[in-house]
Coordinates of C-alpha atoms and ligand atoms in Angstrom, one line a residue:
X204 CA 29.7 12.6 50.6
X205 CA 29.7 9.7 52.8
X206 CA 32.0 6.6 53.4
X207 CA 33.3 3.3 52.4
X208 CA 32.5 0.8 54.8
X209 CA 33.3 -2.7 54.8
X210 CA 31.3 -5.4 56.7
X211 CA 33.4 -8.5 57.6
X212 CA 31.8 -11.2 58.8
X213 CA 28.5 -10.5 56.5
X214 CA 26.8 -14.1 56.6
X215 CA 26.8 -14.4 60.6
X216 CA 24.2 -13.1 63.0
X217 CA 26.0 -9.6 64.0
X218 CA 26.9 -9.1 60.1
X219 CA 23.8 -9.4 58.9
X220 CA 22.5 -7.1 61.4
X221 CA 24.8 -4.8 61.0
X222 CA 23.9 -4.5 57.8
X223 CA 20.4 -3.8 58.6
X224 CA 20.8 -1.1 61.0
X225 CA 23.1 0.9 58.3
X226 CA 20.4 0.5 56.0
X227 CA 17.8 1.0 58.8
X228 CA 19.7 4.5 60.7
X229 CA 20.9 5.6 56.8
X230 CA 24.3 5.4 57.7
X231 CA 25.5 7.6 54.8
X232 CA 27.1 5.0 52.7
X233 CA 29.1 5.8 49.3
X234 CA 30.1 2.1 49.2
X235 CA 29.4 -1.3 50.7
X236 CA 31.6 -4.2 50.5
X237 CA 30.6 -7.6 52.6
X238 CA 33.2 -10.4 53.1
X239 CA 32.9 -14.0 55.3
X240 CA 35.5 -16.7 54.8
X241 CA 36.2 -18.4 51.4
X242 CA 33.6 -20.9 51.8
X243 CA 30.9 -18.3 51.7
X244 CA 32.2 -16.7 48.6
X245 CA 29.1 -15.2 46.4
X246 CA 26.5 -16.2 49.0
X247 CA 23.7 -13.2 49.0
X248 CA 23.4 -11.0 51.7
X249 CA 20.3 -8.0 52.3
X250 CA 21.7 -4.6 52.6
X251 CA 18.5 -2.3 52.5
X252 CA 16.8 -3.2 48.8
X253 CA 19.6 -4.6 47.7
X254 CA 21.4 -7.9 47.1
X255 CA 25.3 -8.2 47.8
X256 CA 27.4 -11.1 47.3
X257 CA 29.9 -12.0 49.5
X258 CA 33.9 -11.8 49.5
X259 CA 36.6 -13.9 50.5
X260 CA 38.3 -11.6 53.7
X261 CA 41.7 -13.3 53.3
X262 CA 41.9 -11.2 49.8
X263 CA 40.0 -8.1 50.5
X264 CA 42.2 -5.4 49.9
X265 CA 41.4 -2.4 52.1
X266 CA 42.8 0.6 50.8
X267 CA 40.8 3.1 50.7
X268 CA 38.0 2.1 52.6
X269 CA 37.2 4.1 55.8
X270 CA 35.5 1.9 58.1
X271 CA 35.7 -1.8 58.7
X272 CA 32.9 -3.4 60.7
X273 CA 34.2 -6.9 61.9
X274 CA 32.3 -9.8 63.3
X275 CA 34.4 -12.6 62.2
X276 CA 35.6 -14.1 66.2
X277 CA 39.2 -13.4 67.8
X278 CA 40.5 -15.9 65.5
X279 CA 40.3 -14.3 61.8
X280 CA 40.1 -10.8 63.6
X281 CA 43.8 -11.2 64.5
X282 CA 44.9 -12.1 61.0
X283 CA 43.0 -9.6 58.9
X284 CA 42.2 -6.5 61.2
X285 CA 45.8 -5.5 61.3
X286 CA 46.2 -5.6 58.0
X287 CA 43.0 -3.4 57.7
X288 CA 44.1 -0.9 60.2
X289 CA 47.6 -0.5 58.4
X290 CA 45.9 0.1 55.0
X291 CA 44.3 3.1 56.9
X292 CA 40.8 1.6 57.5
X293 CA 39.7 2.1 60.6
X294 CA 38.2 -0.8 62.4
X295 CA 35.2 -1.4 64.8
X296 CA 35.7 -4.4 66.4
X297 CA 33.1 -6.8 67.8
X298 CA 35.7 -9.9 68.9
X299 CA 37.3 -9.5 72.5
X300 CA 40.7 -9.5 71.3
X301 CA 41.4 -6.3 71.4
X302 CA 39.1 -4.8 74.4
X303 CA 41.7 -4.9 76.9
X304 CA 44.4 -3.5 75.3
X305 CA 45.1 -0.2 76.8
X306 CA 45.7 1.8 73.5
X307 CA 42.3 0.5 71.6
X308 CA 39.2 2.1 72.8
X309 CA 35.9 -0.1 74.2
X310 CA 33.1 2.5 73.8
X311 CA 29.6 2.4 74.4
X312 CA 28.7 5.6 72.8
X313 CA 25.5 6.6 75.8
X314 CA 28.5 5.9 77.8
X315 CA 32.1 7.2 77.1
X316 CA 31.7 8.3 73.4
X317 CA 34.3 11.1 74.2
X318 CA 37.1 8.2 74.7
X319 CA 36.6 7.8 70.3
X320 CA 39.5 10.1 69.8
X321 CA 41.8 7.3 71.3
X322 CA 41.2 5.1 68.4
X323 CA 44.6 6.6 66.2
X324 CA 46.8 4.8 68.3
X325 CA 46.0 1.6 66.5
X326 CA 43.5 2.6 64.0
X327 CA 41.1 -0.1 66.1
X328 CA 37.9 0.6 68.6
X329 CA 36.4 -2.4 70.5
X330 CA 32.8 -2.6 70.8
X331 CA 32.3 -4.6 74.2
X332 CA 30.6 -8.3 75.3
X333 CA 26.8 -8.0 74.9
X334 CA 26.5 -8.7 78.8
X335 CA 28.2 -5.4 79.1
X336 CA 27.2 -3.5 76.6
X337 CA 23.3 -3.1 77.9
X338 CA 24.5 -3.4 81.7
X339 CA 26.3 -0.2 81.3
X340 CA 23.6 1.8 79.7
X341 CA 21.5 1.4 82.6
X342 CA 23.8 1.6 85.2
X343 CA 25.6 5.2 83.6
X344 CA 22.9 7.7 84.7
X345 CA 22.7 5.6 88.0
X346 CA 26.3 6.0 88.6
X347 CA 26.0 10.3 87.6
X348 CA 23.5 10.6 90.2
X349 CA 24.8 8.1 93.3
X350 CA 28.0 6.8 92.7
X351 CA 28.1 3.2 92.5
X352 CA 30.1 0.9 94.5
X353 CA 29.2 -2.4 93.5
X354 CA 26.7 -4.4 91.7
X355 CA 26.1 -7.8 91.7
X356 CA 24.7 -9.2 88.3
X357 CA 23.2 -12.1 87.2
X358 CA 22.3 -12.9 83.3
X359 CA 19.8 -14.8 81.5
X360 CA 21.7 -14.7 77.9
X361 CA 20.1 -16.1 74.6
X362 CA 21.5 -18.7 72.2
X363 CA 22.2 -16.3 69.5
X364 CA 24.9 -14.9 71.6
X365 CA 27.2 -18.1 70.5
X366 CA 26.4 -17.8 66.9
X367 CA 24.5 -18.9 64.2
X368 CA 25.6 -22.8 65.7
X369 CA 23.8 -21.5 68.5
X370 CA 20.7 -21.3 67.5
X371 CA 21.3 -24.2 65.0
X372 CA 21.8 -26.5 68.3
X373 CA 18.8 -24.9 70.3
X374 CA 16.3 -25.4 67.6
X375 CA 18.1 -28.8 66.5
X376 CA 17.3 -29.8 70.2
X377 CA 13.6 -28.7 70.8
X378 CA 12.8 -30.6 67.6
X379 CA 14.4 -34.0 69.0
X380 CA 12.5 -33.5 72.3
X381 CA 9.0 -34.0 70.5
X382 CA 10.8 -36.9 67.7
X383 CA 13.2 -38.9 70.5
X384 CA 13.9 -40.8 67.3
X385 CA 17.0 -37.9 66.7
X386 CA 19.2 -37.5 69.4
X387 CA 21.0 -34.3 68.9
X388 CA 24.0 -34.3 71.6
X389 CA 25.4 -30.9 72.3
X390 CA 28.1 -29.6 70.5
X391 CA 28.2 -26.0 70.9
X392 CA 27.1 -25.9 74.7
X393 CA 28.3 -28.4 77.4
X394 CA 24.9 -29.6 78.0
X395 CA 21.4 -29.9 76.3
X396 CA 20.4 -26.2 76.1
X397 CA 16.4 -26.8 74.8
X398 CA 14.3 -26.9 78.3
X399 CA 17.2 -26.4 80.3
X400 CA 19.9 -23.5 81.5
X401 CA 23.3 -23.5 81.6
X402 CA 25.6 -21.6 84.2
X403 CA 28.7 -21.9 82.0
X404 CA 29.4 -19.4 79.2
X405 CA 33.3 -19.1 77.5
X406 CA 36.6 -21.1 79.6
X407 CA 36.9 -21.0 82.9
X408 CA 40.0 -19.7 84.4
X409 CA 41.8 -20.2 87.7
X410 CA 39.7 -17.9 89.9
X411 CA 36.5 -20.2 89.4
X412 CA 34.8 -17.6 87.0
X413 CA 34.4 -18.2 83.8
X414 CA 35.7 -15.1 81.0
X415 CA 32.6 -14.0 80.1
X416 CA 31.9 -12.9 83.9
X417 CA 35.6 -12.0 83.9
X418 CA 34.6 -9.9 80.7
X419 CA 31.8 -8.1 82.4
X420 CA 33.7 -7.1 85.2
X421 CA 37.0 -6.0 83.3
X422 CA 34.9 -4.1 80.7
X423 CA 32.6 -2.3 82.7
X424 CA 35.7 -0.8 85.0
X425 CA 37.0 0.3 81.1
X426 CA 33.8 2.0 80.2
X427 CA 32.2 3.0 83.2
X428 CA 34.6 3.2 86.5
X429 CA 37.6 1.4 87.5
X430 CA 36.4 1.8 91.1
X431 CA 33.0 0.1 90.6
X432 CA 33.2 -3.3 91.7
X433 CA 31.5 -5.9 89.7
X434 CA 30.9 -9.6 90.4
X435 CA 29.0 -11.9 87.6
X436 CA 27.2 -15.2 87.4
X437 CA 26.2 -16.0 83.6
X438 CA 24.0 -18.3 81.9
X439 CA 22.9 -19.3 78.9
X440 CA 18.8 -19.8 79.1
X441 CA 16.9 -21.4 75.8
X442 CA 15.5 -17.8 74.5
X443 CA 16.7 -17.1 70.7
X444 CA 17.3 -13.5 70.8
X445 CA 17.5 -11.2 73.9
X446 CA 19.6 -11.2 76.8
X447 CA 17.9 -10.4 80.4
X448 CA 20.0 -9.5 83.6
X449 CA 19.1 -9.1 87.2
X450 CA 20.9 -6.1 88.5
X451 CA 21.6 -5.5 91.9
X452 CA 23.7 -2.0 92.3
X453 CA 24.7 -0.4 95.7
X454 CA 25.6 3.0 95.6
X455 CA 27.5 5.9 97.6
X456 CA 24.5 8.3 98.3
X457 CA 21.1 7.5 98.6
X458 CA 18.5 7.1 96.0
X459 CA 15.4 5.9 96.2
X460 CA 13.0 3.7 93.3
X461 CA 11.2 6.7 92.2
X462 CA 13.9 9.0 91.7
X463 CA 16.2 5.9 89.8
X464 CA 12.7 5.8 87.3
X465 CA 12.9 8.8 86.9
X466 CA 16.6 9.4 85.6
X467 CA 16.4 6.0 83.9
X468 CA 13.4 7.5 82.1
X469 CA 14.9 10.5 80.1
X470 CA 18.3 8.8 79.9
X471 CA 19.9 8.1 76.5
X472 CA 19.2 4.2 75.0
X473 CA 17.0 3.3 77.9
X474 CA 12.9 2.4 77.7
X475 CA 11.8 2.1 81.3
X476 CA 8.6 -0.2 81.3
X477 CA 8.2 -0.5 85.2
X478 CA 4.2 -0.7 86.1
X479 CA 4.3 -2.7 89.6
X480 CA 1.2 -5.4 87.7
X481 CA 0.9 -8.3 85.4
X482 CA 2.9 -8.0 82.5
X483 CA 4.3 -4.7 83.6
X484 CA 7.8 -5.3 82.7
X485 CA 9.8 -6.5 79.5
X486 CA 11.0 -9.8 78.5
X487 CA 13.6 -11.0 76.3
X488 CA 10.9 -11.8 72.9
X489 CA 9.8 -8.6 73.7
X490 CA 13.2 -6.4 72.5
X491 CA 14.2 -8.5 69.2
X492 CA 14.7 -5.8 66.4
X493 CA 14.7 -3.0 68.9
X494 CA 17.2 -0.7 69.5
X495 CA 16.5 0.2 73.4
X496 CA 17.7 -1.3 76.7
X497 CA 14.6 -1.8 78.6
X498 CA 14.7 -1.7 82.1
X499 CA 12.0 -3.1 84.4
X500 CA 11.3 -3.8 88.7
X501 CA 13.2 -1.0 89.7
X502 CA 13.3 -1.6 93.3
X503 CA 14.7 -0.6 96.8
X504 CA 17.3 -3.2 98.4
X505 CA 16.7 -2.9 102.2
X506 CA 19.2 -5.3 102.5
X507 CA 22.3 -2.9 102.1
X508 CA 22.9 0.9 102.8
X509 CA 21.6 2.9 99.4
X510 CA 20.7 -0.2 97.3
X511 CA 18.8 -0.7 94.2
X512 CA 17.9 -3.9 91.9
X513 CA 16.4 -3.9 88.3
X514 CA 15.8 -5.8 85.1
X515 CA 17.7 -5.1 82.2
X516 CA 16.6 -6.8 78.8
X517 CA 18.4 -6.0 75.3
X518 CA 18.9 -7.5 71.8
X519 CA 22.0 -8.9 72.4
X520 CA 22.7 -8.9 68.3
X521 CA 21.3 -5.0 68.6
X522 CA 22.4 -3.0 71.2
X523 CA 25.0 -5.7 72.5
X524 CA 26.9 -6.0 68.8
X525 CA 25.4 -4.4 65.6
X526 CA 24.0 -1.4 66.9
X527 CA 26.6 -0.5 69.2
X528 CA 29.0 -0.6 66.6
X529 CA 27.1 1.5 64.1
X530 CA 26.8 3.9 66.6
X531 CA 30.5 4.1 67.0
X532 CA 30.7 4.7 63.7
X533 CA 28.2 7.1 63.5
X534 CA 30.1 9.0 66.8
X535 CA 33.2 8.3 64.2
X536 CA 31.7 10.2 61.3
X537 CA 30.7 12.8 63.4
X538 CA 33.3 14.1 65.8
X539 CA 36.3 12.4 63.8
X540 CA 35.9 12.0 60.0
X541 CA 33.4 14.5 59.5
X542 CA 32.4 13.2 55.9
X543 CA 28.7 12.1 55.9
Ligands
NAP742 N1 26.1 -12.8 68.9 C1 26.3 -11.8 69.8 O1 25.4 -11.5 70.7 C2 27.6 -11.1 69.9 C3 27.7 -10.0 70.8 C4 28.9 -9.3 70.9 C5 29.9 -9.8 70.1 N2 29.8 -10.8 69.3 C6 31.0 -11.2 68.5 O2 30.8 -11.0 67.1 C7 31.5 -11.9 66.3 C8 30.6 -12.6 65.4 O3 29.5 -13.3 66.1 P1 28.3 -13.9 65.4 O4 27.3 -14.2 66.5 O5 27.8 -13.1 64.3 O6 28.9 -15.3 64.8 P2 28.3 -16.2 63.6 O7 26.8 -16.0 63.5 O8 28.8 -17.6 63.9 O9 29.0 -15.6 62.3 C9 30.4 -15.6 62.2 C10 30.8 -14.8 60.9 O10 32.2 -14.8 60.8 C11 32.6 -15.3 59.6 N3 33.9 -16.0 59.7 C12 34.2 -17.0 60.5 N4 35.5 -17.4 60.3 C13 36.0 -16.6 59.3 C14 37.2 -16.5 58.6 N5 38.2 -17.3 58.8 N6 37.3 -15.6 57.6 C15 36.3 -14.8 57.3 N7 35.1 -14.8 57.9 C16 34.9 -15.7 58.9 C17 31.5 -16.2 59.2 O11 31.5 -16.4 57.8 P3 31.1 -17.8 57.1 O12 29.6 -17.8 57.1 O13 31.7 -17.8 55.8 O14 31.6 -18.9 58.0 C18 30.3 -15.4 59.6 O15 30.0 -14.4 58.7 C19 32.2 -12.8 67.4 O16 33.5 -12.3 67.6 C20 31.4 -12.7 68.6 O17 32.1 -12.9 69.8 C21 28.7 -11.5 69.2

């Protein structure tokens, strides 16, 4: 026997591969259902060998379905996860909306799977940003061993992390540098993204920061440590797929390069490719359609008592959205519902 699961948010980049990893991980599905918003009603969607057509969300009607997997943004989230949640489906969230609310959880399951239980409160889990989700990974086993005390962070974050417009806009834009003839201003980024970066992802607020560092530091205390203390610079590079970070981490105790290859080696989610040569590390084109964390030049910090930096490189529509939340819902299935 296995489970109803809705995907909402089935035409976007995170619903479609969402949908591919339960097909991909056989998620034991009794029933699929796949909604987007009304103007996408019937379009075809790829679950395993089979076609599905689209439903409107606004008139989905969840009873009796057991898990909803949502990655519709905070907007349509608001409006239609509630009402999933009170019809006794239980919703994985990939929206921030609800990540910071102290009675949903925010799990990364290599992380802090045990927190699942709190999810009755509301009948909502949050799966974290995609900066956070792969930083934490790495940084888990590190923090078992040494204690971390701060890390300084700085990301190298695809297109696909804004979207389907993203990549619309990034491809739109490479095209118009070799045929000046189209001039494709930027719409969903404050500058030209194609052959350039961009140190500005989500608002900025008072402090200077802009959310999505905000987000990296208020969601990695969440998961990870409320004493660790995190500070952020993000950017949006013109890669597709695949977020990179540089990751600089000072700890408590000691611990040298070899021994942090080591742990990182045999810990859960993480592929270490660290050979000190050419090409002896992992970049971004390198993780699409994978489900690790990669981590590459591991390295001592002289520059600070017990410090460390790394490279960090994920599939942010993987590991930072769709696959996290499948694996909550696996961890669901397994410790909570106990169906599949
Ligand atoms: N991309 C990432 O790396 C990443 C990582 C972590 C979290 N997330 C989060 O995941 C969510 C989805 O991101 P995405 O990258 O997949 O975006 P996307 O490619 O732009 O897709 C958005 C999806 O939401 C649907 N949608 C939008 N408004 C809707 C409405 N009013 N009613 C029903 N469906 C609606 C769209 O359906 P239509 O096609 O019908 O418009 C589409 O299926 C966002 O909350 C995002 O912040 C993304």
């Amino acid at each position: 026997m296995g489970y109803k699961v809705v995907v909402a948010g089935a035409t976007g980049n995170v619903g479609r591969e969402m949908l591919n990893i339960l097909a991909e991980r056989e998620f034991p599905v009794d029933e699929i259902a796949v909604l987007a918003s009304r103007k996408s009603l019937g379009t075809e969607v790829s679950f395993g060998d089979k076609t599905l057509k689209t439903k409107d969300l606004a008139t989905f009607d969840f009873t009796g379905w057991d898990i909803a997997l949502f990655a519709v943004g905070s907007g349509p989230t608001k409006e239609f996860a509630p009402k999933a949640a009170a019809a006794g489906c239980i919703v994985i969230d990939n929206s921030s909306l609800y990540r910071y609310d102290h009675d949903v959880p925010l799990i990364v399951p290599e992380v802090n799977a045990d927190a699942i239980h709190g999810y009755a409160k509301r009948n909502i889990i949050a799966n974290p940003n995609c900066s956070t989700a792969q930083m934490v990974v790495a940084l888990k086993p590190l923090h078992d061993r040494a204690r971390i005390k701060r890390v300084v962070v700085a990301t190298y974050q695809s297109v696909s992390g804004a979207g389907k417009e993203g990549m619309d806009e990034l491809w739109d834009q490479t095209k118009a540098v070799y045929n000046p003839v189209q001039d494709v201003p930027p719409r969903k980024f404050t500058k030209q993204i194609a052959f350039n970066v961009i140190p500005h992802i989500d608002v900025f607020l008072d402090s200077g920061e802009t959310k999505e560092e905000w987000k990296m530091v208020a969601e990695t205390k969440k998961i990870l440590d409320p004493k660790i203390k995190v500070t952020a610079t993000c950017v949006r590079v013109p890669v597709f797929v695949g977020h990179s970070e540089a990751i600089n981490i000072e700890f408590e105790e000691p611990l040298d390069w070899q021994e942090a290859q080591d742990i990182l080696r045999e810990a859960p989610g993480i592929m270490l490719i660290d050979k000190r040569e050419n090409g002896g590390y992992i970049t971004p084109i390198e993780c699409v359609g994978d489900y690790a964390t990669y981590v590459s030049r591991v390295r001592q910090d002289s520059t600070v008592e017990n410090g460390l930096s790394l490279w960090c490189v994920s599939d942010n529509l993987r590991k930072g959205a769709a696959l996290n939340a499948v694996q909550i819902a696996e961890v669901l299935g397994q410790r909570v519902l106990k169906k599949g």
